[in-house]
XYZ file of C-alpha atoms in Angstrom:
343
model
C -22.920 11.006 -6.510
C -25.300 9.766 -9.151
C -25.253 7.203 -11.947
C -26.988 8.150 -15.163
C -27.357 6.940 -18.713
C -25.767 9.019 -21.454
C -28.466 9.266 -24.115
C -26.009 9.976 -26.914
C -24.064 6.722 -26.596
C -26.136 4.584 -24.197
C -23.316 4.295 -21.642
C -23.872 4.501 -17.902
C -21.704 7.135 -16.224
C -20.966 8.059 -12.624
C -20.594 11.634 -11.421
C -19.224 12.444 -7.952
C -20.380 15.886 -6.851
C -17.801 15.939 -4.046
C -14.810 15.249 -6.289
C -14.811 16.165 -9.960
C -11.928 13.735 -10.588
C -14.255 10.829 -9.813
C -16.375 10.700 -12.918
C -16.715 8.480 -15.960
C -17.895 4.998 -16.860
C -17.273 1.724 -15.024
C -13.781 1.416 -16.542
C -12.836 4.903 -15.322
C -14.116 4.026 -11.832
C -12.040 0.845 -11.652
C -9.100 2.915 -12.875
C -9.526 5.529 -10.133
C -9.740 2.836 -7.447
C -6.521 1.226 -8.700
C -4.486 4.284 -9.676
C -4.920 3.745 -13.433
C -6.042 6.024 -16.271
C -8.705 4.427 -18.480
C -7.803 6.887 -21.235
C -4.380 5.284 -21.660
C -4.159 2.096 -23.694
C -1.809 0.252 -21.335
C -3.809 1.227 -18.235
C -7.075 0.261 -19.918
C -5.712 -3.237 -20.570
C -4.775 -3.493 -16.870
C -8.279 -2.331 -15.915
C -9.782 -5.063 -18.105
C -7.528 -7.607 -16.418
C -8.700 -6.449 -12.982
C -12.359 -6.738 -13.976
C -11.732 -10.159 -15.540
C -9.949 -11.318 -12.383
C -12.352 -9.890 -9.796
C -15.469 -11.156 -11.571
C -13.760 -14.451 -12.541
C -14.914 -14.049 -16.151
C -12.228 -16.334 -17.551
C -11.673 -14.314 -20.727
C -7.930 -14.957 -20.613
C -8.096 -18.747 -20.452
C -11.586 -19.633 -21.590
C -12.827 -21.144 -18.379
C -12.404 -19.086 -15.252
C -9.304 -18.165 -13.348
C -7.336 -21.293 -12.462
C -4.144 -19.653 -11.211
C -3.314 -20.553 -7.611
C -3.065 -16.918 -6.537
C -6.254 -14.845 -6.595
C -7.720 -12.211 -4.321
C -9.086 -14.913 -2.024
C -6.633 -17.297 -0.427
C -9.345 -19.694 0.737
C -8.640 -22.052 -2.168
C -5.215 -22.844 -0.722
C -6.913 -25.026 1.860
C -8.501 -27.274 -0.795
C -5.434 -29.235 -1.837
C -2.460 -27.105 -0.832
C 0.462 -29.510 -1.198
C -0.212 -30.703 -4.760
C -1.242 -27.325 -6.151
C 1.302 -26.590 -8.877
C 1.283 -24.205 -11.817
C 3.639 -23.572 -14.726
C 3.509 -20.288 -16.594
C 5.553 -19.232 -19.617
C 7.057 -15.772 -19.315
C 7.652 -13.361 -22.191
C 11.305 -14.314 -22.233
C 10.438 -18.002 -22.615
C 11.189 -19.095 -19.052
C 8.743 -21.142 -17.052
C 8.274 -21.452 -13.325
C 6.488 -23.848 -11.029
C 5.687 -23.967 -7.337
C 3.854 -26.006 -4.746
C 1.875 -24.507 -1.886
C 1.838 -26.093 1.559
C 0.115 -25.373 4.895
C 1.976 -23.026 7.231
C 4.390 -24.819 9.527
C 4.492 -23.911 13.217
C 7.979 -22.477 12.761
C 6.705 -20.287 9.922
C 3.806 -19.074 12.051
C 6.358 -18.188 14.731
C 8.439 -16.254 12.184
C 5.510 -14.024 11.270
C 4.248 -13.796 14.842
C 7.360 -11.894 15.940
C 6.178 -9.091 13.649
C 2.594 -9.363 14.909
C 1.387 -11.059 11.710
C -1.011 -13.985 11.986
C -2.524 -16.432 9.494
C -5.557 -14.231 8.894
C -3.355 -11.314 7.776
C -1.336 -13.599 5.477
C -4.498 -14.923 3.842
C -5.883 -11.423 3.378
C -2.764 -10.393 1.458
C -2.549 -13.667 -0.464
C 0.717 -14.802 1.119
C 1.382 -18.545 1.265
C 4.033 -20.989 2.348
C 5.712 -22.806 -0.535
C 7.033 -26.345 -0.448
C 9.226 -25.637 -3.463
C 9.809 -23.238 -6.326
C 11.555 -24.015 -9.609
C 12.441 -21.987 -12.669
C 15.412 -21.340 -14.936
C 18.029 -18.611 -14.989
C 18.833 -16.197 -17.806
C 21.060 -18.847 -19.426
C 18.220 -21.353 -19.499
C 19.636 -23.543 -16.735
C 16.970 -24.929 -14.377
C 17.098 -24.449 -10.619
C 14.879 -25.374 -7.695
C 14.443 -24.068 -4.148
C 12.973 -26.420 -1.546
C 11.623 -25.224 1.758
C 13.260 -26.416 4.984
C 12.735 -25.533 8.645
C 15.818 -23.302 8.521
C 15.105 -21.819 5.085
C 11.354 -21.359 4.570
C 9.887 -20.046 1.315
C 6.949 -17.663 1.113
C 5.100 -16.466 -1.952
C 3.486 -13.085 -2.547
C 0.950 -13.953 -5.194
C -0.502 -11.745 -7.886
C -2.075 -11.807 -11.319
C 0.335 -13.644 -13.606
C 3.337 -13.560 -11.275
C 4.689 -14.648 -7.914
C 7.343 -12.931 -5.802
C 9.359 -15.393 -3.732
C 10.577 -14.375 -0.265
C 13.264 -16.448 1.487
C 14.008 -14.533 4.718
C 16.932 -16.712 5.887
C 18.598 -17.332 2.514
C 21.279 -15.458 0.591
C 18.968 -14.990 -2.399
C 16.015 -13.503 -0.546
C 13.871 -12.454 -3.495
C 13.166 -14.378 -6.697
C 10.439 -13.732 -9.245
C 8.241 -15.962 -11.341
C 6.095 -14.713 -14.192
C 5.810 -11.118 -15.350
C 6.127 -8.592 -12.529
C 4.584 -5.371 -13.803
C 6.479 -2.082 -13.409
C 3.479 -0.726 -11.483
C 3.744 -3.507 -8.878
C 2.170 -2.271 -5.642
C 1.698 -4.725 -2.799
C -1.299 -4.019 -0.539
C -3.095 -1.651 -2.916
C -6.107 -3.947 -3.268
C -6.473 -4.265 0.501
C -6.668 -0.513 1.174
C -9.988 0.918 2.400
C -11.794 3.413 0.213
C -11.134 6.185 2.755
C -8.832 6.600 5.747
C -6.671 8.872 7.868
C -3.143 7.590 7.196
C -1.633 5.409 4.496
C 2.005 4.377 4.836
C 4.307 3.755 1.874
C 6.852 1.264 3.173
C 9.963 -0.422 1.833
C 8.753 -4.021 1.623
C 5.936 -6.530 1.864
C 6.826 -7.614 5.412
C 6.432 -4.010 6.556
C 3.005 -3.799 4.920
C 1.908 -6.974 6.698
C 3.168 -5.848 10.117
C 1.482 -2.451 9.777
C -1.758 -4.059 8.666
C -1.630 -6.371 11.675
C -1.553 -3.245 13.869
C -4.572 -1.756 12.110
C -2.776 0.613 9.732
C -3.191 0.983 5.972
C 0.019 0.423 4.022
C 1.443 -0.354 0.587
C 4.878 -0.921 -0.884
C 6.424 -0.981 -4.317
C 9.013 -3.448 -5.552
C 11.793 -1.654 -3.668
C 12.596 1.637 -1.970
C 14.335 2.830 -5.124
C 11.479 1.861 -7.463
C 9.751 4.607 -9.453
C 6.386 5.400 -7.880
C 3.581 6.027 -10.399
C 2.101 9.468 -9.930
C -1.341 8.071 -10.690
C -1.244 5.960 -7.527
C -0.227 8.908 -5.342
C -2.976 10.968 -6.979
C -5.520 8.286 -6.090
C -4.273 8.017 -2.497
C -4.425 11.803 -2.125
C -8.191 11.732 -2.615
C -8.686 8.781 -0.269
C -6.441 9.523 2.737
C -5.762 12.591 4.871
C -2.050 11.811 5.196
C 0.358 9.952 2.892
C 3.477 9.016 4.861
C 6.707 7.513 3.520
C 8.091 5.039 6.078
C 11.256 3.551 4.616
C 14.183 1.791 6.292
C 16.430 3.773 8.591
C 19.592 2.971 6.638
C 21.315 5.291 4.178
C 19.348 4.061 1.156
C 15.998 4.258 2.918
C 16.558 7.764 4.257
C 17.726 9.204 0.923
C 14.918 7.451 -0.984
C 12.233 8.750 1.395
C 13.609 12.284 1.062
C 13.415 11.960 -2.702
C 9.797 10.736 -2.611
C 8.755 13.525 -0.215
C 10.243 16.135 -2.538
C 8.848 14.553 -5.706
C 5.274 14.463 -4.410
C 5.284 17.639 -2.308
C 2.224 18.883 -4.195
C 0.247 16.003 -2.652
C 1.445 16.764 0.861
C 3.458 13.540 1.125
C 5.402 13.410 4.397
C 8.334 11.246 5.453
C 8.720 9.639 8.846
C 11.812 8.424 10.685
C 11.708 5.738 13.359
C 13.879 5.698 16.499
C 15.990 2.816 15.184
C 19.752 2.385 14.783
C 19.603 1.550 11.075
C 21.532 -1.691 11.591
C 20.467 -4.852 9.777
C 18.284 -6.114 12.633
C 16.870 -2.687 13.521
C 16.024 -0.612 10.500
C 12.413 -1.038 9.337
C 8.927 -0.796 10.845
C 8.598 -4.579 11.194
C 11.762 -4.482 13.336
C 10.137 -1.583 15.225
C 7.295 -3.851 16.308
C 9.557 -6.868 16.778
C 11.679 -5.181 19.452
C 8.599 -4.249 21.468
C 7.207 -0.949 20.205
C 3.428 -0.734 19.931
C 0.799 0.845 17.702
C 0.585 3.756 20.137
C 4.340 4.296 19.894
C 4.118 4.590 16.113
C 1.239 7.047 16.380
C 3.285 9.148 18.811
C 6.113 9.363 16.262
C 3.597 10.476 13.652
C 2.167 13.109 16.005
C 5.655 14.596 16.389
C 5.768 15.025 12.602
C 2.444 16.872 12.662
C 3.734 19.107 15.459
C 6.682 20.172 13.292
C 4.481 20.757 10.258
C 1.941 22.901 12.075
C 4.378 24.664 14.387
C 4.940 27.513 11.927
C 1.186 27.915 11.493
C 0.663 28.174 15.246
C 3.461 30.763 15.443
C 1.659 32.958 12.943
C -1.581 32.593 14.879
C 0.196 33.893 17.989
C -0.406 37.481 16.890
C -4.144 36.796 16.981
C -4.175 35.638 20.614
C -5.830 37.776 23.289
C -3.893 38.713 26.414
C -6.510 38.613 29.146
C -4.246 40.625 31.476
C -4.114 43.380 28.886
C -7.341 43.081 26.895
C -8.234 45.383 23.993
C -10.447 48.423 24.628
C -14.165 47.807 24.614
C -15.614 48.655 21.202
C -18.137 51.492 21.090
C -21.675 50.524 20.047
C -22.706 52.125 16.775
C -26.027 50.412 16.057
C -27.825 48.918 19.075
C -31.364 47.510 19.008
C -33.109 47.046 22.371
C -29.735 47.067 24.118
C -28.216 44.475 21.774
C -25.183 45.748 19.772
C -25.642 44.939 16.069
C -22.706 47.057 14.942
C -19.582 48.076 16.834
C -16.702 50.443 16.169
C -14.219 48.961 13.722
C -16.546 46.113 12.785
């Protein structure tokens, strides 16, 4: 690719000779990397937010990004227990939370899925001491972390998604969760072989811990933006939907595979019962399956896909016990055949 200055307007543009879809100014490039279209007003605003956040320009608050959740989780170690933030949502509600160091019991919870502290920090996941907000009727409520009911936070720009794995209300939201919410998108490499679209954040973390690239949307039934699939199509050889093995997960993955057939999206089923404790890829690793086992399941999918192709190629195979007749030389030069009969 090359970067050049447009003489007519003085703007620097990038042109990728290997992919004509990768061209434009710096805003278009950030858009391509994040599945956004810089030509659309809403997407352009999101692109500006990403640039403001990544470069810590502070345009939104006049003095740098002070929210507790940013791309780097290293700041959690500064003063984790007293770090609290209140943010007003569009509907007038506010929320607050306090971050704390990971307890040993919480480390053990993630360890059963192969996830360690380094993976949690990379994806900006923290342990919360408490979370408070108010319901739709304006009544305040507060969740406090205990050994039996821990609280984890998936942090993002202007929002936090609360995960309480052992509680009746597992997921709670603070701030404005955008409709294009995609967990793990920022952590994806620029290029790769396989990217998995999973049903939840825990699945993304467990796959990442095993060395795979993965993302998830807000739920298995959430609408997937075509722009994100388009971006992944140019970055990965295979896009694989890996949802839960229950009824909802199976039907949703079938729908996604059909919807994005033009991008070669494939769906993958795991050898799990589909019961509550054995339905997703994090359960797959929890019960003892390995990275190699998951790759073997994926290879079976490829075998089915390419089986029809190999069948068609069968007519081109040579039977050495009954070889074709030797072609007659038409144009030889010094004993070397340059042209043969039928060629």
